Amino acid sequence: MIKRLTIIAILNILSLSLLSKNNDKWSLEKANAWFAEQGWIVGCNYVPSTAINQIEMWQESTFDPQTIDRELAMAEYLGFNTVRVFLSHLVYFDNAKGFKTRFSTFLDICESHHIKVIVSFWTNGGKCFNPKLGPQPASQPGVHNSQWCQVPGPEWVNNPEKWPLLKKMVKDILKTYKNDNRILMWCLYNEPEHHRNGITSSVPLLQATFGWAREVNPSQPLTAPLWSWIGNTITSMPEVSFILENSDIISFHAYDTPSSLERYIKQLLPYNRPMVCTEFLARQNGSTFEGSYPIFKKYNVGAINFGLTCGKCNFHYLWNKTDEQGNSIPWTEEPEVWFHDIFRPDGTPWSETEVEYIRKETGALQSN
């Protein structure tokens, strides 16, 4: 019986691979025409300051539209026109209708602030390895992003027999919002190269998810981000190859110096596809607004930094060092230079000068 199930799982992977590879991928003409209509895509990855992870952001008991509205007003003040958010499979499985109602409320709030949304389904990053619904673990003082959830996590990524539930989620959400102009694009799998906590390979689920999405054929483009510049020690070429062959829009992450960012963009220029950097800003690493925005503008690349408001996730702390057991070593003092994030929850910026620079570059100063 076990052998038979294994054979079925392998056949499912192979069939999904054949289905997903370049099936109805957007032409260069379609992708570039879509991109030209958007103007400069600029914004941030967004988690409310009151949420410790994706579960707390979306579950009914902790969904916080008042905070979201107040904080997205800060994003609008900066001139941002885009936010990127991460979903939770556990919240969806618990009550799909309720989840979509709250997600639609979120889209309404975004629209009221003239902001579109990049939606991310799966992500391999995270430190909360056994997430559960209900009250979430407390934020750990001095620890960057202490309770972020892997979605769906290694027990799902490594087990194709569980994928019918994931397929239902992806297709349901895509069908519901496939023609919704509040959605900018679909980020199907965040950092699939990141093989964390026993994930053996992300390629099969990456292939499957693209296949499910192509079956729905949404009006918005599909993508998955490269984790770092190609050739870096963290590069995983099977995922990179699939992403570059199958994404309508190329997306990537860049937490490095301006010169490294420019080299990275030049690596991707030969594909002639629109590009959006869906994560940057690591001030201590040399990734700043002042250093990155001019390069993004020079090459007409979308710019989505990580973080908006400092909160439970402690994004403003540097990525933590770890002990021999892999546990995060907390920072003992508030960072003088923030790693991510722009504002405190009350709207006070970490740097007034930086905020004025952002507003100048986005055109928000001229529009006021």
XYZ file of C-alpha atoms in Angstrom:
368
model
C 0.000 0.000 0.000
C 2.791 2.442 0.936
C 4.657 1.645 -2.302
C 1.485 2.251 -4.313
C 0.943 5.659 -2.639
C 4.552 6.603 -3.310
C 4.169 5.770 -7.012
C 0.956 7.835 -7.163
C 2.718 10.773 -5.499
C 5.600 10.605 -7.991
C 3.178 10.469 -10.921
C 1.338 13.481 -9.512
C 4.592 15.450 -9.302
C 5.558 14.532 -12.861
C 2.169 15.400 -14.272
C 2.074 18.717 -12.443
C 5.584 19.497 -13.641
C 4.554 18.950 -17.239
C 1.432 21.000 -16.696
C 3.153 23.947 -15.064
C 6.241 24.345 -17.225
C 5.639 27.393 -19.454
C 1.934 26.544 -19.709
C 0.311 29.839 -20.753
C 3.211 31.903 -19.463
C 2.773 35.521 -20.465
C 4.547 36.597 -23.623
C 7.235 39.263 -23.370
C 4.873 41.676 -25.129
C 2.033 41.039 -22.675
C 4.295 41.257 -19.618
C 5.938 44.493 -20.707
C 2.623 46.066 -21.731
C 1.187 45.253 -18.298
C 4.263 46.706 -16.602
C 4.093 49.926 -18.613
C 0.543 50.520 -17.360
C 1.548 50.359 -13.686
C 3.899 53.298 -13.357
C 6.735 52.829 -10.878
C 5.771 50.017 -8.491
C 6.965 51.153 -5.069
C 5.973 50.080 -1.582
C 6.717 47.726 1.279
C 6.151 44.288 2.725
C 3.428 44.747 5.303
C 2.582 43.109 8.616
C 0.534 45.126 11.143
C 2.504 46.188 14.208
C -0.043 44.268 16.317
C 0.607 40.920 14.579
C 3.447 38.529 15.436
C 2.921 36.384 12.316
C 0.561 35.538 9.455
C -1.884 33.727 11.756
C -2.311 36.731 14.016
C -2.686 38.994 10.993
C -5.565 37.014 9.448
C -7.442 34.998 12.088
C -10.778 36.435 13.208
C -9.883 37.001 16.863
C -6.818 39.129 16.069
C -7.583 40.675 12.675
C -7.069 44.403 13.262
C -8.571 46.588 10.517
C -8.249 49.766 12.599
C -4.473 49.396 12.906
C -4.200 48.348 9.267
C -6.088 51.454 8.153
C -3.945 53.746 10.307
C -0.683 52.180 9.168
C -1.549 52.060 5.488
C -2.265 55.776 5.753
C 1.442 56.057 6.630
C 2.304 54.069 3.493
C 0.101 56.394 1.432
C 1.844 59.416 2.994
C 5.162 58.007 1.745
C 3.760 57.740 -1.767
C 3.704 53.948 -1.714
C 1.301 52.344 -4.177
C 1.919 48.673 -3.315
C 2.122 46.380 -0.290
C 3.133 42.740 -0.225
C 1.449 40.408 2.267
C 1.736 36.752 3.289
C -1.215 34.385 3.714
C -1.838 31.575 6.235
C -2.993 28.138 5.137
C -4.094 27.317 8.694
C -6.429 30.307 8.878
C -7.841 29.477 5.447
C -8.396 25.794 6.277
C -10.166 26.731 9.518
C -12.764 28.907 7.766
C -12.230 29.717 4.110
C -15.259 31.986 3.853
C -14.261 33.970 6.933
C -10.691 34.271 5.727
C -11.786 35.622 2.349
C -14.147 38.091 4.026
C -11.267 39.496 6.084
C -8.944 39.473 3.090
C -11.537 41.439 1.102
C -11.757 43.921 3.965
C -7.989 44.292 3.788
C -8.199 44.918 0.032
C -10.875 47.550 0.636
C -8.609 49.350 3.105
C -5.727 49.201 0.642
C -7.899 50.610 -2.117
C -8.974 53.493 0.105
C -5.286 54.414 0.344
C -4.630 53.939 -3.405
C -2.527 50.842 -2.739
C -2.458 47.549 -4.649
C -1.461 44.193 -3.176
C 1.124 41.547 -3.995
C -0.116 38.276 -2.491
C 2.322 35.593 -1.275
C 1.047 32.068 -0.654
C 3.963 29.900 0.546
C 7.178 30.824 2.321
C 10.052 28.712 3.635
C 11.381 31.298 6.080
C 10.273 31.383 9.703
C 11.104 30.437 13.279
C 7.685 29.208 14.486
C 7.976 25.617 13.323
C 4.768 24.153 14.816
C 2.201 26.900 14.286
C -1.310 26.546 15.669
C -4.404 28.691 15.548
C -5.496 30.697 18.561
C -3.310 32.821 20.840
C 0.159 33.141 19.352
C 3.507 33.034 21.173
C 4.675 36.329 22.602
C 7.252 38.436 20.826
C 10.767 37.657 22.070
C 12.581 40.835 23.134
C 15.599 41.557 20.958
C 14.820 38.772 18.455
C 14.170 39.596 14.799
C 10.916 38.021 13.582
C 10.731 35.436 16.369
C 7.389 33.792 15.506
C 7.061 33.993 11.717
C 5.458 30.852 10.285
C 6.669 28.613 7.523
C 3.730 28.224 5.147
C 2.785 25.509 4.614
C 5.902 24.043 6.310
C 8.065 20.974 5.665
C 5.396 18.426 6.621
C 3.393 19.759 3.662
C 6.177 20.685 1.262
C 7.723 17.216 1.509
C 4.433 15.307 1.300
C 2.526 15.487 -2.026
C -0.314 13.422 -0.577
C -1.320 16.507 1.447
C -1.299 18.849 -1.544
C -4.993 18.545 -2.515
C -5.787 20.881 0.393
C -3.135 23.355 -0.776
C -4.485 23.137 -4.321
C -7.990 23.914 -3.061
C -6.725 27.013 -1.257
C -4.694 28.346 -4.187
C -7.418 27.796 -6.767
C -10.198 29.133 -4.560
C -8.379 32.378 -3.761
C -7.203 32.842 -7.337
C -10.682 32.209 -8.742
C -12.208 34.646 -6.263
C -9.784 37.475 -7.083
C -8.549 36.607 -10.582
C -10.004 39.789 -12.090
C -9.725 42.026 -9.035
C -7.748 45.151 -9.903
C -6.831 45.598 -6.239
C -4.426 42.668 -6.683
C -1.199 43.672 -8.451
C 0.326 40.207 -8.821
C 0.595 36.769 -7.251
C 3.814 35.708 -5.508
C 3.209 31.966 -5.441
C 6.189 30.849 -3.346
C 8.452 33.143 -1.331
C 12.155 32.195 -1.270
C 11.746 28.557 -2.357
C 15.553 28.274 -2.400
C 15.526 28.531 1.400
C 15.590 24.854 2.450
C 14.862 25.375 6.126
C 13.812 22.955 8.864
C 14.077 19.778 6.798
C 12.618 20.933 3.493
C 14.376 18.671 1.006
C 13.412 20.557 -2.166
C 10.838 23.213 -2.994
C 10.762 22.424 -6.705
C 7.866 19.912 -6.717
C 5.501 22.181 -4.752
C 6.726 25.206 -6.711
C 5.890 23.404 -9.962
C 2.542 22.249 -8.648
C 1.518 25.697 -7.434
C 2.350 27.318 -10.758
C 0.323 24.579 -12.450
C -2.718 25.217 -10.238
C -2.444 28.951 -10.870
C -2.137 28.514 -14.650
C -5.335 26.428 -14.606
C -7.158 29.435 -13.139
C -5.400 31.862 -15.516
C -5.740 35.062 -13.464
C -5.558 38.480 -15.103
C -2.636 39.382 -12.822
C 0.911 38.065 -13.422
C 2.490 35.151 -11.565
C 5.942 35.197 -9.995
C 8.202 33.754 -7.307
C 11.273 35.635 -6.058
C 14.904 34.688 -6.403
C 16.508 34.620 -2.971
C 19.770 36.331 -3.936
C 21.992 37.105 -6.902
C 22.690 34.059 -9.047
C 25.949 32.435 -8.023
C 25.720 33.391 -4.366
C 26.457 30.542 -1.957
C 22.749 30.340 -1.070
C 21.650 29.940 -4.698
C 19.734 26.739 -5.467
C 19.699 26.361 -9.236
C 16.750 23.940 -9.596
C 14.422 26.528 -8.051
C 16.108 29.425 -9.862
C 15.816 27.696 -13.250
C 12.140 26.942 -12.782
C 11.362 30.473 -11.570
C 13.081 32.139 -14.512
C 11.431 29.776 -17.007
C 7.916 30.180 -15.616
C 7.437 33.613 -14.038
C 5.509 36.255 -15.958
C 7.321 38.989 -14.033
C 10.792 38.466 -12.565
C 10.964 39.195 -8.855
C 13.980 39.018 -6.577
C 15.339 39.941 -3.137
C 18.362 42.173 -2.601
C 19.719 42.897 0.879
C 23.094 44.216 -0.170
C 25.071 47.247 -1.320
C 24.119 49.416 -4.310
C 26.934 47.953 -6.422
C 25.772 44.419 -5.665
C 22.177 45.387 -6.462
C 23.201 46.810 -9.834
C 25.222 43.679 -10.674
C 22.213 41.547 -9.741
C 19.849 43.523 -11.982
C 22.314 43.264 -14.873
C 22.278 39.461 -14.464
C 18.527 39.520 -15.108
C 18.334 42.104 -17.895
C 18.841 39.549 -20.728
C 15.447 38.002 -19.922
C 13.805 41.248 -21.116
C 11.017 40.829 -18.583
C 9.721 43.405 -16.112
C 11.440 43.208 -12.737
C 10.235 43.936 -9.217
C 12.481 43.671 -6.168
C 10.007 42.379 -3.584
C 12.400 42.637 -0.635
C 15.205 45.068 0.128
C 16.295 47.352 3.006
C 18.922 46.090 5.428
C 20.541 49.304 6.543
C 23.514 47.718 8.327
C 24.234 45.652 5.208
C 24.376 48.748 3.006
C 20.877 48.245 1.586
C 19.166 51.626 2.035
C 16.548 53.755 0.307
C 19.142 56.362 -0.655
C 21.422 53.728 -2.202
C 18.777 51.515 -3.819
C 16.098 53.815 -5.221
C 18.369 55.471 -7.822
C 19.377 52.057 -9.179
C 15.803 50.781 -9.274
C 14.792 53.904 -11.185
C 17.775 53.674 -13.536
C 16.730 50.188 -14.681
C 12.955 50.677 -14.240
C 12.670 48.047 -11.498
C 9.860 47.973 -8.933
C 10.983 48.553 -5.336
C 9.280 46.875 -2.359
C 11.231 47.320 0.881
C 10.803 45.123 3.939
C 8.764 46.615 6.738
C 6.631 49.652 7.480
C 5.824 49.937 11.189
C 7.937 48.614 14.039
C 5.934 46.148 16.112
C 5.711 42.617 17.496
C 7.866 41.144 14.717
C 10.904 43.248 15.705
C 11.892 43.750 12.084
C 13.918 46.776 13.154
C 16.471 44.468 14.819
C 19.290 42.972 12.755
C 18.993 39.304 11.804
C 20.053 37.452 14.947
C 23.205 35.477 15.505
C 22.556 31.929 16.733
C 24.091 29.635 19.331
C 25.377 26.098 18.687
C 21.806 24.732 18.901
C 20.559 27.240 16.335
C 18.663 29.369 18.843
C 18.592 33.118 18.269
C 20.830 35.183 20.532
C 18.740 38.244 21.489
C 20.043 41.757 20.994
C 20.210 43.487 24.361
C 19.750 47.089 23.216
C 17.404 48.883 20.848
C 19.290 49.361 17.561
C 20.516 52.863 16.891
C 20.236 52.131 13.178
C 17.091 50.199 12.326
C 17.483 47.140 10.109
C 13.982 47.159 8.502
C 10.870 49.306 9.111
C 10.265 53.030 8.737
C 7.804 54.189 11.404
C 7.015 53.549 15.045
C 3.365 52.510 15.583
C 2.405 56.072 16.530
C 3.603 57.327 13.144
C 6.915 58.781 14.302
C 9.579 57.965 11.700
C 12.891 56.389 12.613
C 14.468 59.029 10.389
C 12.711 62.220 9.277
C 15.404 62.718 6.643
C 14.818 59.243 5.207
C 11.049 59.777 5.064
C 11.481 63.044 3.201
C 13.818 61.306 0.747
C 11.280 58.513 0.144
C 8.497 61.048 -0.430
C 10.645 62.990 -2.870
C 11.491 59.877 -4.885
C 7.889 58.579 -4.986
C 6.491 61.971 -5.948
C 4.486 62.351 -2.738
C 6.115 65.721 -1.968
C 5.130 67.180 -5.314
C 1.536 65.981 -4.996
C 0.996 67.776 -1.665
